[in-house]
Short mmCIF file of C-alpha atoms and ligand atoms in Angstrom, two decimals:
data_model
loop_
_atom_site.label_atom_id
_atom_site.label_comp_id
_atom_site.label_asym_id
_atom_site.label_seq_id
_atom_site.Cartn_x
_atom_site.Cartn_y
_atom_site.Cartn_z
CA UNK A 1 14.45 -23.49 -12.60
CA UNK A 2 12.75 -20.50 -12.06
CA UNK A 3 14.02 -18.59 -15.29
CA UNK A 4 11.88 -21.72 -17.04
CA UNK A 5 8.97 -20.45 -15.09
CA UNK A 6 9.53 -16.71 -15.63
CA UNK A 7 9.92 -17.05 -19.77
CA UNK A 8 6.57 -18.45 -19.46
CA UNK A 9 4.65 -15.94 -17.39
CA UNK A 10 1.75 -14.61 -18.96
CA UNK A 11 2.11 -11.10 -20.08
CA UNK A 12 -0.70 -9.95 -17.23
CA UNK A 13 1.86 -10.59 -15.23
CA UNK A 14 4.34 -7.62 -16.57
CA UNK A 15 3.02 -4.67 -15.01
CA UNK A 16 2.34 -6.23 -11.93
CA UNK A 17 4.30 -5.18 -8.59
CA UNK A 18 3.97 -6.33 -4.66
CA UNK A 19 1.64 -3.55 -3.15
CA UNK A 20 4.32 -0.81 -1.29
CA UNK A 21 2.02 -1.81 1.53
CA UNK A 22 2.34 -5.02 2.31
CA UNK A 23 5.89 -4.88 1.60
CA UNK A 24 5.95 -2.07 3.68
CA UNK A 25 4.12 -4.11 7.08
CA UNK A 26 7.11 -6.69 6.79
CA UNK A 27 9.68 -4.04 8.14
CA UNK A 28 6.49 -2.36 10.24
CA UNK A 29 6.24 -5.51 12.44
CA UNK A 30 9.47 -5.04 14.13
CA UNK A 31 8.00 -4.07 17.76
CA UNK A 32 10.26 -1.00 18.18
CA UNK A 33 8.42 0.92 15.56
CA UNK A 34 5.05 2.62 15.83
CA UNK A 35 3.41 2.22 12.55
CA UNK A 36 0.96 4.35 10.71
CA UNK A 37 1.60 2.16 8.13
CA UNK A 38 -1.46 -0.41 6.89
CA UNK A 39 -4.81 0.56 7.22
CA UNK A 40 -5.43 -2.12 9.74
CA UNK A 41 -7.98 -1.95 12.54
CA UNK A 42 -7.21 -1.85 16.53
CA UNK A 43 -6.93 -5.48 17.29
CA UNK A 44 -7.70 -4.85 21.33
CA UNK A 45 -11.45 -4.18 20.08
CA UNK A 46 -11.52 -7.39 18.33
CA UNK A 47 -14.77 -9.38 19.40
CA UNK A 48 -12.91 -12.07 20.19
CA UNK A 49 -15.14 -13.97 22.75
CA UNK A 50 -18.31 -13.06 20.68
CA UNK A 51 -16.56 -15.00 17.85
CA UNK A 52 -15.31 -17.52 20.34
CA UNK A 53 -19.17 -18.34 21.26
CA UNK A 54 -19.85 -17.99 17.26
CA UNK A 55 -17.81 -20.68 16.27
CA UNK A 56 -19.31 -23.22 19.01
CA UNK A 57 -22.72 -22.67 18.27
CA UNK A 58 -22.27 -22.93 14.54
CA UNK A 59 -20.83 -25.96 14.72
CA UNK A 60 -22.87 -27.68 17.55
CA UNK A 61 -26.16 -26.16 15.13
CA UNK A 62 -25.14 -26.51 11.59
CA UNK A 63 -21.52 -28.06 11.98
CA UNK A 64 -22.14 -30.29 9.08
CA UNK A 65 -23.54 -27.33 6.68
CA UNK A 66 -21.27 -25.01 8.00
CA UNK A 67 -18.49 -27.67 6.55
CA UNK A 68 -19.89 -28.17 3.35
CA UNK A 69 -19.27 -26.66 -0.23
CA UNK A 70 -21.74 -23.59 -0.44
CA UNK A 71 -23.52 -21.66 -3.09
CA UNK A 72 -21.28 -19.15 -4.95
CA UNK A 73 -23.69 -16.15 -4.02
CA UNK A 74 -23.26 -17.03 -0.36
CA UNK A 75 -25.29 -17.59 2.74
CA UNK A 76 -28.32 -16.79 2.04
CA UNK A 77 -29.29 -15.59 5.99
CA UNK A 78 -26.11 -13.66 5.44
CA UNK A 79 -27.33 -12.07 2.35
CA UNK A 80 -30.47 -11.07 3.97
CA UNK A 81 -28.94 -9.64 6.79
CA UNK A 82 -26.66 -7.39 4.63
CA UNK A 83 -29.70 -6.48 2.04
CA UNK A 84 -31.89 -5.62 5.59
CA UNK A 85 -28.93 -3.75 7.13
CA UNK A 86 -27.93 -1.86 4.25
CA UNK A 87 -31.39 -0.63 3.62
CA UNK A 88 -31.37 1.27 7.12
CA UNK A 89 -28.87 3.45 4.87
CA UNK A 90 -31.42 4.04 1.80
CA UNK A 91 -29.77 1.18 0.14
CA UNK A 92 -32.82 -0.59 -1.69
CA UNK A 93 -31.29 -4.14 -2.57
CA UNK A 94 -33.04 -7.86 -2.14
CA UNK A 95 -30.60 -10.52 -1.27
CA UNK A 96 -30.71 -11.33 -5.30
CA UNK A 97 -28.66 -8.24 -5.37
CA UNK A 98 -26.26 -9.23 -3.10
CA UNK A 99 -22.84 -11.38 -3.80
CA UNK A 100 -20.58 -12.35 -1.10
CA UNK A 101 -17.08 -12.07 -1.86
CA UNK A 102 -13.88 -12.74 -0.32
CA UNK A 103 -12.83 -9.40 1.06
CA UNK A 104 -13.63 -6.26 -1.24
CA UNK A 105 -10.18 -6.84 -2.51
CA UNK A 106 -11.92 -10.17 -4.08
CA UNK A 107 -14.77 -7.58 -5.63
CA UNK A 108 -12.32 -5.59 -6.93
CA UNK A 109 -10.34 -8.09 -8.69
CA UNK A 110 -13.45 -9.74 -9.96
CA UNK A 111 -14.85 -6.11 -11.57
CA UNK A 112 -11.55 -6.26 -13.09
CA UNK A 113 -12.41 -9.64 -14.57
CA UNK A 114 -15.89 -8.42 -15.77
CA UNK A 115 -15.08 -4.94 -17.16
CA UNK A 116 -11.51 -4.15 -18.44
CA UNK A 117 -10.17 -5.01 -21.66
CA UNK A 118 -6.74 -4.82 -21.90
CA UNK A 119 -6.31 -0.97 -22.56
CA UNK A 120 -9.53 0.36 -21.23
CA UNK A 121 -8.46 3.29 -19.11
CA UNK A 122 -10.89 3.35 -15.94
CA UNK A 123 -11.73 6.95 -14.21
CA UNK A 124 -10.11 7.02 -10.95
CA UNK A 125 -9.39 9.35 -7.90
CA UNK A 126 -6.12 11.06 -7.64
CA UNK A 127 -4.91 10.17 -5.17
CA UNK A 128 -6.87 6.57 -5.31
CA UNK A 129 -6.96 3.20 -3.12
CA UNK A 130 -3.55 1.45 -4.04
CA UNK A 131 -5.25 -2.21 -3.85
CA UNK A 132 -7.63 -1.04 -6.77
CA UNK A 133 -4.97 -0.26 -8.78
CA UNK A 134 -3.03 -3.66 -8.14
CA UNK A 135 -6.49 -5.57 -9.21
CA UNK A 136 -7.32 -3.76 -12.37
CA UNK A 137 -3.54 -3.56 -13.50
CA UNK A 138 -3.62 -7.13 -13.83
CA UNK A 139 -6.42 -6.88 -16.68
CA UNK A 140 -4.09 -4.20 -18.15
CA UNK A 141 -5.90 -1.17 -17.21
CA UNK A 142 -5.22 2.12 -18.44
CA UNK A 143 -6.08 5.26 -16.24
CA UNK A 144 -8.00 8.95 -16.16
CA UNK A 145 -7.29 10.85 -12.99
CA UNK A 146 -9.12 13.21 -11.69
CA UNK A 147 -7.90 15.17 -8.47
CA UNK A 148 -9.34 15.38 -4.74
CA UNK A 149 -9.88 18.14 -2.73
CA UNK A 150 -11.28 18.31 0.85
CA UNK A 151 -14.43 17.73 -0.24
CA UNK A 152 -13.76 14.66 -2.68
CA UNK A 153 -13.54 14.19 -6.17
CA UNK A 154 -13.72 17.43 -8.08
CA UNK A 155 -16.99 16.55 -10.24
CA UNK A 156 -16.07 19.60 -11.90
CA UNK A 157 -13.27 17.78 -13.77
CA UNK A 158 -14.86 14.98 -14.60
CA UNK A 159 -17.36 15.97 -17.06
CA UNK A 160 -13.91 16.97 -19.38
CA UNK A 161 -12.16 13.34 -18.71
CA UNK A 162 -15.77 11.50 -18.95
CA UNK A 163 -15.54 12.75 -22.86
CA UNK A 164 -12.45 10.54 -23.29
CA UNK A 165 -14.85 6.95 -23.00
CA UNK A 166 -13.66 5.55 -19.61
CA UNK A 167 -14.90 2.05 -19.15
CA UNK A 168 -16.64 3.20 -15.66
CA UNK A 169 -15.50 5.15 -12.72
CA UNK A 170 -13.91 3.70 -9.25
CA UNK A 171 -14.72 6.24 -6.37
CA UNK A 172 -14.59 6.26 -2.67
CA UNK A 173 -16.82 8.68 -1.31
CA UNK A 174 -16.65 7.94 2.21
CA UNK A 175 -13.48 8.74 4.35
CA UNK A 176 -11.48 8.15 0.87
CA UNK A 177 -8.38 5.84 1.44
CA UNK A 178 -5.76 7.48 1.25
CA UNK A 179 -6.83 10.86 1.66
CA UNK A 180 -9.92 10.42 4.30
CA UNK A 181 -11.98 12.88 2.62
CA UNK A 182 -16.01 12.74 1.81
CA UNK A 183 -17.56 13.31 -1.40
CA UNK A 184 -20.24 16.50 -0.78
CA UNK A 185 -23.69 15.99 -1.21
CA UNK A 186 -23.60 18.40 -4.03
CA UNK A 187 -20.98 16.73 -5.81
CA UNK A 188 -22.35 13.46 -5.31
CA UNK A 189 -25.65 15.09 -7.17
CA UNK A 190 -23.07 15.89 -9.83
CA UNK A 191 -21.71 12.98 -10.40
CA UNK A 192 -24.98 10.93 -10.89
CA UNK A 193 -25.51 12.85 -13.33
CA UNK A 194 -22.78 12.95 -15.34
CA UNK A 195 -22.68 9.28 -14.93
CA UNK A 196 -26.42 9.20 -16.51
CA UNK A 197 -25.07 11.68 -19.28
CA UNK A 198 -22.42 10.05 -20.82
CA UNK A 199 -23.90 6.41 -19.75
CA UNK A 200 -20.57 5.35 -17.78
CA UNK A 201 -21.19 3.16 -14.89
CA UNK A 202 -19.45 3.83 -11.35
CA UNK A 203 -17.98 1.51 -8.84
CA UNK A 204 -18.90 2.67 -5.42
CA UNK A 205 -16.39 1.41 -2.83
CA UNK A 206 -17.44 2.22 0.58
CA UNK A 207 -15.19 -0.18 3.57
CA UNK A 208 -15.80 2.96 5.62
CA UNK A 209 -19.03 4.29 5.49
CA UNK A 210 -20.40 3.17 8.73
CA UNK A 211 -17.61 4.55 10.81
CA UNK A 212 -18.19 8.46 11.16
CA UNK A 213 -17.48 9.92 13.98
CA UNK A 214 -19.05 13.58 13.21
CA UNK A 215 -21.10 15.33 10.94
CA UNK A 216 -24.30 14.08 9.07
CA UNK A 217 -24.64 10.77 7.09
CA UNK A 218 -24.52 11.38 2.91
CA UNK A 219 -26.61 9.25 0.95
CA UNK A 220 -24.43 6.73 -1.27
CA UNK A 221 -23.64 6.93 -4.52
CA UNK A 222 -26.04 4.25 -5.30
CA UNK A 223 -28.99 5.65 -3.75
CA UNK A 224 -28.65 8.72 -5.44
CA UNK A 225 -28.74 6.92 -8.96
CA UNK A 226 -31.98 4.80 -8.65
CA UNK A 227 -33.41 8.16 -7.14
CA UNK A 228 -32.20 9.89 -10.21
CA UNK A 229 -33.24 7.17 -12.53
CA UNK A 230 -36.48 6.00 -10.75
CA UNK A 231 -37.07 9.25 -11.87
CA UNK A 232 -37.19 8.43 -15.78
CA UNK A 233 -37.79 4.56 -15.97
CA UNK A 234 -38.25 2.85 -12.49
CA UNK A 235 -35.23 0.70 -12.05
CA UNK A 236 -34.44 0.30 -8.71
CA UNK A 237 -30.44 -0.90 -9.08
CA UNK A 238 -28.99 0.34 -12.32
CA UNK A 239 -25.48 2.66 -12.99
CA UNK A 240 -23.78 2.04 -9.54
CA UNK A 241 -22.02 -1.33 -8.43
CA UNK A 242 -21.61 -0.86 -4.69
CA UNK A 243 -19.10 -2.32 -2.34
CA UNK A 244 -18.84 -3.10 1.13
CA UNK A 245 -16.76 -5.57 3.71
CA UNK A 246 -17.05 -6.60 7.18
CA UNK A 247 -13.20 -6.01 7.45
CA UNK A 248 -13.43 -2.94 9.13
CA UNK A 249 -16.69 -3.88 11.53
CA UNK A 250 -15.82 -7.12 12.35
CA UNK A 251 -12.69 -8.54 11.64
CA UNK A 252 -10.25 -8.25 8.37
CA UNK A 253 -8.93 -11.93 9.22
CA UNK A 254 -12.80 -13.32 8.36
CA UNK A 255 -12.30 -12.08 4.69
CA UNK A 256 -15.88 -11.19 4.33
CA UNK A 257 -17.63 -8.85 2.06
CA UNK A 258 -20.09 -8.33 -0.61
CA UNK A 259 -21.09 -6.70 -3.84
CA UNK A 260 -24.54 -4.84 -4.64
CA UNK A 261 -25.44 -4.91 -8.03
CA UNK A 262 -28.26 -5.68 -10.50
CA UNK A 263 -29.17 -9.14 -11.12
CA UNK A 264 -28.35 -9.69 -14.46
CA UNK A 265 -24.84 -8.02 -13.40
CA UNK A 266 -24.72 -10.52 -10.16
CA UNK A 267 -25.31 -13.87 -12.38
CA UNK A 268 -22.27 -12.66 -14.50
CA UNK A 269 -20.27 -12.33 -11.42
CA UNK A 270 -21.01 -15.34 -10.19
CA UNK A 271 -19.88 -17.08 -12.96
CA UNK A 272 -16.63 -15.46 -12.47
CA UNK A 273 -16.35 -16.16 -9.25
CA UNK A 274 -16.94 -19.56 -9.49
CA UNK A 275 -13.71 -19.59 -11.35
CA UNK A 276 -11.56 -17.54 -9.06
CA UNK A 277 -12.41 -20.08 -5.55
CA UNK A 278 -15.95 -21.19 -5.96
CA UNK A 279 -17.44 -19.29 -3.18
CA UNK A 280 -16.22 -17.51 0.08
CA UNK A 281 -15.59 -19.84 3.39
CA UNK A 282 -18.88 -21.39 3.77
CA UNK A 283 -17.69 -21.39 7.59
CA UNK A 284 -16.32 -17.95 7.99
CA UNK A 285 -20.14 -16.40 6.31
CA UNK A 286 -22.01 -18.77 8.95
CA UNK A 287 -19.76 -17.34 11.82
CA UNK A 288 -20.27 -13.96 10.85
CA UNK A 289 -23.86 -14.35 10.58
CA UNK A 290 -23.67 -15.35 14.04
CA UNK A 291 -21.57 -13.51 15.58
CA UNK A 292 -23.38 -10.47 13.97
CA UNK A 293 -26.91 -11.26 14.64
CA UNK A 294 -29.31 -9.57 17.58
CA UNK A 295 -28.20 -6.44 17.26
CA UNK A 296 -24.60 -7.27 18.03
CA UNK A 297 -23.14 -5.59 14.76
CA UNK A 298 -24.58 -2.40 15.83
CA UNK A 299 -23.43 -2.03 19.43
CA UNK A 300 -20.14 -3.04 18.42
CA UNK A 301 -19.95 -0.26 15.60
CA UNK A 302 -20.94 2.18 18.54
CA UNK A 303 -17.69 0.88 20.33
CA UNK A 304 -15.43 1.09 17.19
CA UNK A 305 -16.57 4.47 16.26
CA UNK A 306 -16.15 5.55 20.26
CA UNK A 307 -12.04 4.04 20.36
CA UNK A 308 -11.52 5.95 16.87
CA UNK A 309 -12.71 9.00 16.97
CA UNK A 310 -10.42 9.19 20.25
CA UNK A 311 -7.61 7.96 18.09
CA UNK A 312 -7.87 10.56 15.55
CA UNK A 313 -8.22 13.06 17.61
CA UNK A 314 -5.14 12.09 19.47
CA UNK A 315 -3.56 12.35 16.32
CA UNK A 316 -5.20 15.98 14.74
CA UNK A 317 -3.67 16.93 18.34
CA UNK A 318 -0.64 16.04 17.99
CA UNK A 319 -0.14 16.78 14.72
CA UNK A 320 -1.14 20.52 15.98
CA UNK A 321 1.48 20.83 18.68
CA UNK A 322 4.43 18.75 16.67
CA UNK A 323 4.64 19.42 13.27
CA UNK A 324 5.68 22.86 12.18
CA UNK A 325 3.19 25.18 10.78
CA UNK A 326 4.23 24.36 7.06
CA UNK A 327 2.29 21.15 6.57
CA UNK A 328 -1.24 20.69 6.34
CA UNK A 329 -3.38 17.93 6.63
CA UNK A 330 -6.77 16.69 6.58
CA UNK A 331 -9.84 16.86 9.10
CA UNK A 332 -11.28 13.29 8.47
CA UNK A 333 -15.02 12.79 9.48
CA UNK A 334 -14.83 8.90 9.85
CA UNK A 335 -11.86 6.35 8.33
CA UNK A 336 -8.81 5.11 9.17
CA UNK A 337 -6.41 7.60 7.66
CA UNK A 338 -5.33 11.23 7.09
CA UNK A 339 -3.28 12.74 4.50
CA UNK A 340 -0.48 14.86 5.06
CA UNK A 341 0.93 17.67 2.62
CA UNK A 342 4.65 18.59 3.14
CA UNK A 343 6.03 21.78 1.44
CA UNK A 344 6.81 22.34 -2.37
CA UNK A 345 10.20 20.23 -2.60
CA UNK A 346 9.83 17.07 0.04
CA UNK A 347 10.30 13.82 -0.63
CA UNK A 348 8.01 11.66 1.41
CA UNK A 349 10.36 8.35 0.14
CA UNK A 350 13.35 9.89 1.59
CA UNK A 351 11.30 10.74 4.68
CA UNK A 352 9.77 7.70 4.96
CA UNK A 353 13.91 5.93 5.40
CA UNK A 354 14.46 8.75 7.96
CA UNK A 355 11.13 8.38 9.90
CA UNK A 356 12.12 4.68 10.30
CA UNK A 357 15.80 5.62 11.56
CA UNK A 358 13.18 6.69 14.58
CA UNK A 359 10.99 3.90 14.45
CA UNK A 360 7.96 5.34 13.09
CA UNK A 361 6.58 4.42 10.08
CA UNK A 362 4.11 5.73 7.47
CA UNK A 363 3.22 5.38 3.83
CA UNK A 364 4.72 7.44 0.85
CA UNK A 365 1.99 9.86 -1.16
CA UNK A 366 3.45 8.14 -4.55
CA UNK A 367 1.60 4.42 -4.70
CA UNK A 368 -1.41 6.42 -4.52
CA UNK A 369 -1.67 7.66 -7.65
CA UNK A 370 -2.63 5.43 -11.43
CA UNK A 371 0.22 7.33 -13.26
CA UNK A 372 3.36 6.22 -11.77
CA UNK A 373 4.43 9.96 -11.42
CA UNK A 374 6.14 11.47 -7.99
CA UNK A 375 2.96 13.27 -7.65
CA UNK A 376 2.80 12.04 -4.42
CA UNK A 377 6.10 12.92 -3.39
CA UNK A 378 4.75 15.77 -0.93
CA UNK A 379 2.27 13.60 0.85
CA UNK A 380 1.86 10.61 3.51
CA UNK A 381 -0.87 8.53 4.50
CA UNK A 382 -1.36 8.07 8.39
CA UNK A 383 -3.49 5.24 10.01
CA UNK A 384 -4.73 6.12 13.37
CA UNK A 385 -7.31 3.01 13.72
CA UNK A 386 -4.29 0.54 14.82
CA UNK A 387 -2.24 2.19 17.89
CA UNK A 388 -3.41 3.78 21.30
CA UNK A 389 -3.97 7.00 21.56
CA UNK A 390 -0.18 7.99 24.02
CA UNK A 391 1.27 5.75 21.21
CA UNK A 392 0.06 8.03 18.34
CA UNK A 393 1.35 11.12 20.64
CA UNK A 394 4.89 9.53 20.77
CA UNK A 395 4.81 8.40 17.30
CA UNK A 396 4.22 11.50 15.56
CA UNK A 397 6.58 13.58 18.07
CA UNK A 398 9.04 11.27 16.50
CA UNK A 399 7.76 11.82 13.21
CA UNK A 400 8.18 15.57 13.50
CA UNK A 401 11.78 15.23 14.06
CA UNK A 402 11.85 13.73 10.95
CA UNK A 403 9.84 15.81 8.91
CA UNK A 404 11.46 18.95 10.01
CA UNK A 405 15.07 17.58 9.43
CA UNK A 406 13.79 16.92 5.63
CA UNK A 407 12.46 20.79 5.92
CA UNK A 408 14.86 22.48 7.40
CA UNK A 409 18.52 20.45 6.90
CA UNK A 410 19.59 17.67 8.49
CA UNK A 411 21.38 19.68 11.23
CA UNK A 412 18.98 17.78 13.73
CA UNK A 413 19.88 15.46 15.80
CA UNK A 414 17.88 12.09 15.79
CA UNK A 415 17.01 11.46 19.26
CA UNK A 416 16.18 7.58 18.83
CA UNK A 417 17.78 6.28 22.35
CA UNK A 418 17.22 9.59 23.93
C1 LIG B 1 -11.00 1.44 -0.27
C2 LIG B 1 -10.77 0.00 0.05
N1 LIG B 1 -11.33 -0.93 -0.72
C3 LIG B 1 -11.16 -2.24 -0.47
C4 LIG B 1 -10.39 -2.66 0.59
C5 LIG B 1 -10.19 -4.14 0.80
O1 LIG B 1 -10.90 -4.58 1.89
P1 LIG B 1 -11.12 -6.12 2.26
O2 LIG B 1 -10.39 -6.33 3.55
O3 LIG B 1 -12.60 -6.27 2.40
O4 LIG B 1 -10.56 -6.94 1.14
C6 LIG B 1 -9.78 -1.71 1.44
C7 LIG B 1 -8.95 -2.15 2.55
O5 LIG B 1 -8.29 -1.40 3.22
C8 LIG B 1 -9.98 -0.35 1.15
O6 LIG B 1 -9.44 0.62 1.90
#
């Protein structure tokens, strides 16, 4: 049976693998091990009872709307609410300019859908987000990498790979997943720029940008470009397709979040999206709306950012007294995640088998990166959102033990039961 389905998948289909990730928080859920795994939020500051209230009053209000098939763009209140809040940031958008989607993984899949021929090779960060890669490999994408450093993508490289005629360019300035670093000012300057040079459009995806917990706010990506091109012809959205979700405010489980683009660009997408599942849960957008209205969003922001910034300082801590002093990692400003880099020679796959012999777990460099390569063999991606702060102590004492067996020999005893 199923080798008559398989001869007939559609050659999209080849390239395509389960994200490490998700594969990955099958064995994580086993409650023995402490996972730095998925980038997933701290479910104790869920807003459970807010949502609990949001759900009665939308459907004792507008149960009947609230029901019903909706408009492909979305909510409209919603929509207003996101084009208001996002202009506290310099964001200049009317609610024309804003599509909701399901999840930013839906925005990614359906820029995908808009933009890549099979072929195209897109311009994206090495190391990059791993779901990105999974949505445009289905249209057959073809990749440019350019590196990160601490402060983001090096700009400097990417005049050299913007000559080779990428479609556009995916970047995460914010908190980057998986690396957690920001995109300077300066570079950010730079990359407008270049963008405006060679007339290549970027995709700015930003899940994180509202969740610093030190240092000053950068302007987006997309501000920057209608400054910069407000300059020569007065367009207010033009080179810059910005992306957002409520996934990491609110609630991942709500699948909420939206696209900013121009007009013309949002009528094509919702044409597409109409396709892919007509619009996002008309019920989910109305509870949202509710739940976030009056100032709530806000306050609970302030709590998120509070819980952690305590979390990843509990882990920069204990990173400092655990790990021995040849690995490095990074100093994230806001996020979910930090990157780890393991001396010349690790192999963060092996590690990862040997960190879960003492039930901690964490994601491999590798999955990171567009070019299949072990070039992230000496790294590892570590979420410090999800567990408590004595949790995160214990977890990466364990971790240590594994990372300096893989160092230094495996003369070390594993102390799992201990
Ligand atoms: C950079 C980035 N983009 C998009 C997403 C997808 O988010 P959503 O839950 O809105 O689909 C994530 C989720 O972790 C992410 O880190």
């Amino acid at each position: 049976m199923s080798t008559l389905w398989k001869s007939r998948y559609a050659q999209r289909t080849l390239g395509v693998k389960s994200s490490a990730i998700r594969e990955l928080l099958k064995v994580t859920q086993r409650p023995e091990i402490i996972s730095f795994g998925g980038g997933l939020p701290a479910p104790d500051v869920f807003p459970v009872e807010r949502f609990e209230q949001a759900c009665h009053k939308v459907l004792a209000d507008h149960g009947a709307m609230a029901l019903q098939y909706g408009t492909t763009e979305g909510y409209q209140p919603l929509r207003e609410m996101i084009a208001e809040n996002m202009a506290r940031y310099g964001i200049v958008a009317s609610a024309d300019n804003v599509l909701i989607t399901s999840g930013s993984q839906q925005a990614l899949d359906l820029i995908g859908k808009l933009l890549i021929n099979r072929g195209d090779r897109i311009l994206v960060e090495a190391p990059t987000y791993l779901g990105a890669l999974q949505a445009f490999n289905v249209y057959g994408a073809q990749y440019v990498s350019v590196p990160v450093d601490n402060d983001g993508l090096i700009s400097d490289r990417v005049d050299e790979s913007l000559r080779s005629g990428p479609k556009f360019m995916y970047v995460l300035p914010n908190f980057q997943n998986p690396s957690g670093v920001t995109l300077s000012e300066g570079r950010r300057h730079q990359l407008i720029l270049l963008a405006d040079k060679y007339g290549i459009p970027i995709v700015e995806d930003d899940p994180y940008g509202q969740l610093r917990y030190e240092g000053e706010h950068i302007a987006p990506l997309v501000v920057l470009d209608r400054e910069n091109l407000q300059r020569d012809n007065g367009f207010t959205l033009g080179n810059v397709i910005y992306l957002s979700t409520f996934s990491k405010t609110l609630a991942p489980g709500s699948r909420l979040a939206w696209m900013v683009a121009p007009e013309d660009v949002i009528a094509k997408l919702v044409q597409l999206k109409q396709a892919a599942d007509l619009h996002t849960s008309t019920f989910n957008q109305y509870v949202a709306y509710e739940v976030a209205r009056d100032g709530f969003l806000d306050q609970h922001v302030r709590l998120i950012r509070r819980v952690y910034r305590e979390r990843r300082d509990a882990m920069l801590e204990s990173l400092k007294d655990f790990f021995p002093q040849e690995v490095t990692w990074t100093h994230p400003q806001g996020g979910l995640f930090l990157w780890v880099t393991l001396p010349d020679g690790t192999d963060s796959e092996a590690l990862f088998h040997s960190a879960l012999a003492e039930n901690v777990a964490f994601v491999a460099g590798d999955c990171f990166y567009a070019n299949n390569g072990h070039e992230g063999s000496r790294h590892m991606r570590l979420n410090f959102s999800h567990s408590r702060p004595e949790l995160i102590r214990e977890g990466i004492r364990r971790l240590s033990l594994a990372v300096k067996r893989q160092i230094h020999g495996s003369h070390l005893p594993s102390t799992v039961g201990d």
